[in-house]
C-alpha positions as a printed Julia matrix, in Angstrom:
229×3 Matrix{Float64}:
  0.16   0.21    0.07
  3.08   2.08    0.86
  4.57   1.8    -2.5
  1.78   2.78   -4.25
  0.97   5.85   -2.18
  4.12   6.63   -3.72
  3.92   6.5    -6.89
  0.48   8.22   -6.61
  3.18  11.37   -5.03
  5.88  10.71   -7.71
  3.27  11.28  -10.56
  1.88  14.17   -9.07
  4.82  16.38   -8.52
  6.67  15.25  -11.88
  3.06  15.97  -13.83
  3.82  19.3   -14.05
  7.03  18.85  -14.98
  5.55  17.37  -17.89
  2.88  19.38  -19.13
  5.92  22.21  -19.52
  8.32  19.96  -21.52
  5.47  19.62  -24.07
  3.35  23.42  -23.85
  5.55  24.83  -21.29
  7.49  28.89  -22.11
 11.27  29.31  -23.08
 12.83  32.5   -23.99
  9.82  34.57  -22.93
  7.96  32.74  -25.73
  5.0   30.48  -25.43
  4.43  27.69  -27.47
  2.88  24.19  -28.57
  4.03  21.08  -29.45
  4.31  20.56  -33.08
  3.44  16.98  -32.44
 -0.19  18.74  -32.12
 -0.17  19.82  -35.5
 -0.63  18.1   -38.59
  1.71  20.26  -41.23
  4.69  20.13  -38.62
  6.69  16.69  -37.71
  7.72  16.01  -34.45
 11.14  17.85  -34.56
  9.28  21.93  -34.16
  7.32  23.65  -32.84
  5.46  26.6   -33.08
  5.65  30.27  -31.98
  2.17  31.19  -30.83
  2.5   34.38  -29.37
  5.54  36.33  -27.09
  4.8   37.39  -23.56
  8.29  38.57  -22.48
  8.23  42.3   -21.77
 11.66  43.22  -23.7
 11.99  45.45  -25.93
 14.84  44.18  -27.97
 13.74  40.21  -29.12
 15.7   37.7   -30.96
 13.25  34.73  -31.8
 15.79  32.0   -31.04
 16.63  28.6   -33.72
 15.48  26.29  -31.52
 13.39  26.55  -27.89
 14.26  23.81  -25.23
 15.94  21.66  -28.19
 13.1   21.44  -30.42
 13.38  23.34  -33.67
 11.69  26.16  -34.86
  9.26  25.35  -37.7
  6.81  28.17  -37.79
  5.75  31.92  -36.32
  2.3   33.16  -35.48
  1.7   36.36  -37.66
  0.32  38.17  -34.66
  2.73  36.71  -32.17
  3.91  39.98  -31.73
  0.49  41.77  -32.06
 -0.22  43.4   -28.45
  3.05  43.59  -27.07
  6.03  46.26  -26.53
  8.51  45.34  -28.89
 10.17  47.41  -31.0
 13.13  45.33  -32.43
 12.48  41.7   -33.72
 15.26  40.34  -35.09
 15.62  36.19  -35.98
 18.19  33.51  -35.78
 20.14  32.77  -39.04
 17.58  30.62  -41.49
 14.81  30.09  -38.99
 11.05  29.28  -39.12
  8.93  30.02  -42.02
  9.36  28.97  -45.96
 10.22  32.7   -47.24
  6.27  32.99  -48.82
  4.59  32.14  -45.47
  6.46  34.36  -43.62
  4.31  37.53  -42.11
  3.86  39.7   -39.0
  0.83  41.59  -38.75
 -0.23  44.57  -36.32
  2.79  44.87  -33.93
  2.05  48.7   -33.1
  5.22  49.39  -31.32
  7.98  47.71  -34.2
 10.11  50.17  -35.05
 13.01  47.98  -36.51
 12.66  44.52  -38.51
 15.64  42.31  -39.52
 14.09  39.4   -42.15
 15.55  36.34  -40.93
 18.5   35.22  -43.21
 16.7   32.31  -44.67
 16.94  31.87  -48.83
 13.86  34.03  -49.77
 13.12  32.94  -53.65
  9.96  35.99  -53.71
  9.16  38.32  -51.03
  5.47  39.21  -52.57
  1.6   39.0   -51.06
 -0.25  36.19  -50.52
 -3.45  35.55  -52.79
 -5.71  35.95  -50.54
 -4.59  39.46  -49.82
 -2.5   38.38  -46.77
  1.04  40.94  -47.03
  3.99  39.76  -45.54
  4.64  42.97  -42.54
  1.55  44.79  -42.12
 -0.11  47.09  -39.72
  3.07  47.86  -38.06
  2.41  51.48  -38.02
  5.2   52.51  -36.12
  7.88  50.66  -38.25
 10.68  53.26  -39.67
 13.06  50.42  -40.56
 13.06  46.87  -42.53
 16.59  45.23  -43.03
 16.54  42.11  -45.74
 19.3   39.54  -44.96
 21.82  38.47  -47.58
 20.67  35.48  -48.27
 18.01  37.29  -49.87
 17.05  36.68  -53.5
 15.08  39.32  -54.84
 11.34  40.65  -54.8
  9.17  39.3   -57.67
  5.77  38.95  -59.11
  2.51  35.81  -59.57
  0.36  36.82  -62.35
 -2.38  38.34  -62.24
 -0.81  39.69  -58.44
 -2.54  42.66  -57.3
 -1.53  42.82  -53.7
  1.35  44.9   -51.52
  3.74  42.42  -49.43
  4.19  45.84  -47.35
  0.9   47.64  -46.13
 -0.22  49.84  -43.29
  3.46  50.98  -42.35
  2.91  54.78  -43.31
  5.77  54.94  -41.32
  8.2   53.35  -43.51
 11.5   54.98  -43.79
 14.32  52.94  -44.26
 14.97  49.24  -46.13
 18.37  48.04  -46.24
 19.66  45.63  -48.58
 22.66  42.91  -47.22
 23.44  40.68  -50.15
 25.81  41.37  -53.03
 23.6   40.27  -55.58
 20.45  43.25  -57.11
 17.1   42.8   -56.41
 15.71  44.1   -59.3
 12.42  41.33  -59.84
  9.75  44.08  -59.16
  7.46  43.79  -62.28
  4.77  46.85  -60.94
  5.81  49.06  -57.43
  2.15  47.62  -56.33
  4.16  43.75  -55.3
  5.63  46.13  -52.71
  3.18  48.71  -51.49
  0.19  49.75  -51.79
 -0.42  51.69  -54.86
 -2.59  54.51  -52.95
  0.65  55.79  -51.23
  1.64  60.13  -51.62
  4.14  60.94  -53.21
  5.51  61.98  -50.25
  6.16  58.17  -48.72
  8.37  57.4   -51.84
 10.57  61.2   -51.35
 10.89  60.28  -46.79
 11.57  56.67  -47.88
 14.99  55.94  -48.71
 17.01  52.12  -50.05
 20.35  51.52  -48.35
 22.25  49.21  -51.0
 25.83  47.47  -51.02
 28.5   50.44  -52.86
 28.98  47.98  -55.51
 25.47  48.1   -56.74
 24.53  51.17  -56.2
 24.95  51.58  -60.17
 22.45  48.73  -60.75
 19.78  50.01  -59.12
 19.92  53.41  -60.62
 19.36  51.69  -64.52
 16.52  50.31  -63.07
 13.42  52.28  -63.6
 11.61  50.39  -60.93
 14.23  52.43  -57.98
 13.9   56.61  -59.82
 10.79  56.55  -57.25
 12.76  55.91  -54.81
 15.88  57.75  -52.72
 19.19  55.35  -53.17
 21.73  55.27  -50.72
 24.64  52.95  -49.73
 26.0   51.76  -46.77
 28.66  48.82  -45.39
 26.42  46.11  -45.62
 27.67  43.66  -42.83
 25.01  41.3   -41.28
 25.95  40.62  -37.84
 23.65  36.77  -36.85
 22.15  37.97  -33.66
């Protein structure tokens, strides 16, 4: 009888630890095991919400030794986060990466994935949306190009009218935009483009200037050194 009580006590004491391991928190993130998500394998997790208080946040490659496979578009909605960075090649395929309604966000460093396209989704969903205080977007070295699908009329960045700087760190040119509407809303005022500066590596500035699509922007160069967080 005593052994039964001892076993019961051990189960009660260890149950909370098991729950934390399966559904718990790590590095300020609340996440759910990918095992319960049909589209993810058992080695990965999905980040649903940031619950910390830091102004600058680095989304890690792993949490509790599990790979971060996906981050919800609303992870930073309702938070005070001002700067978001990602460890190298983290989470989503580039075509699915989204950040929505991070109302205090000022600087966004995109994950250093091999981006094939940076375009809106067919359903109208943008990559970055409703971040009204966002001032800077940093495209990492592995970023390949902007692109567009046939009959694609949605913008990839919308509701970010305070955007002032876009940085490209790649050593190759980013010129594959067929229409400006694939990047921003088509009804933005001219003052938006007057205030926005595109920063590119020194060796690419002349190539950017050859393409009409970039003539709407102020072009400048910078020391394009990408530092992994």
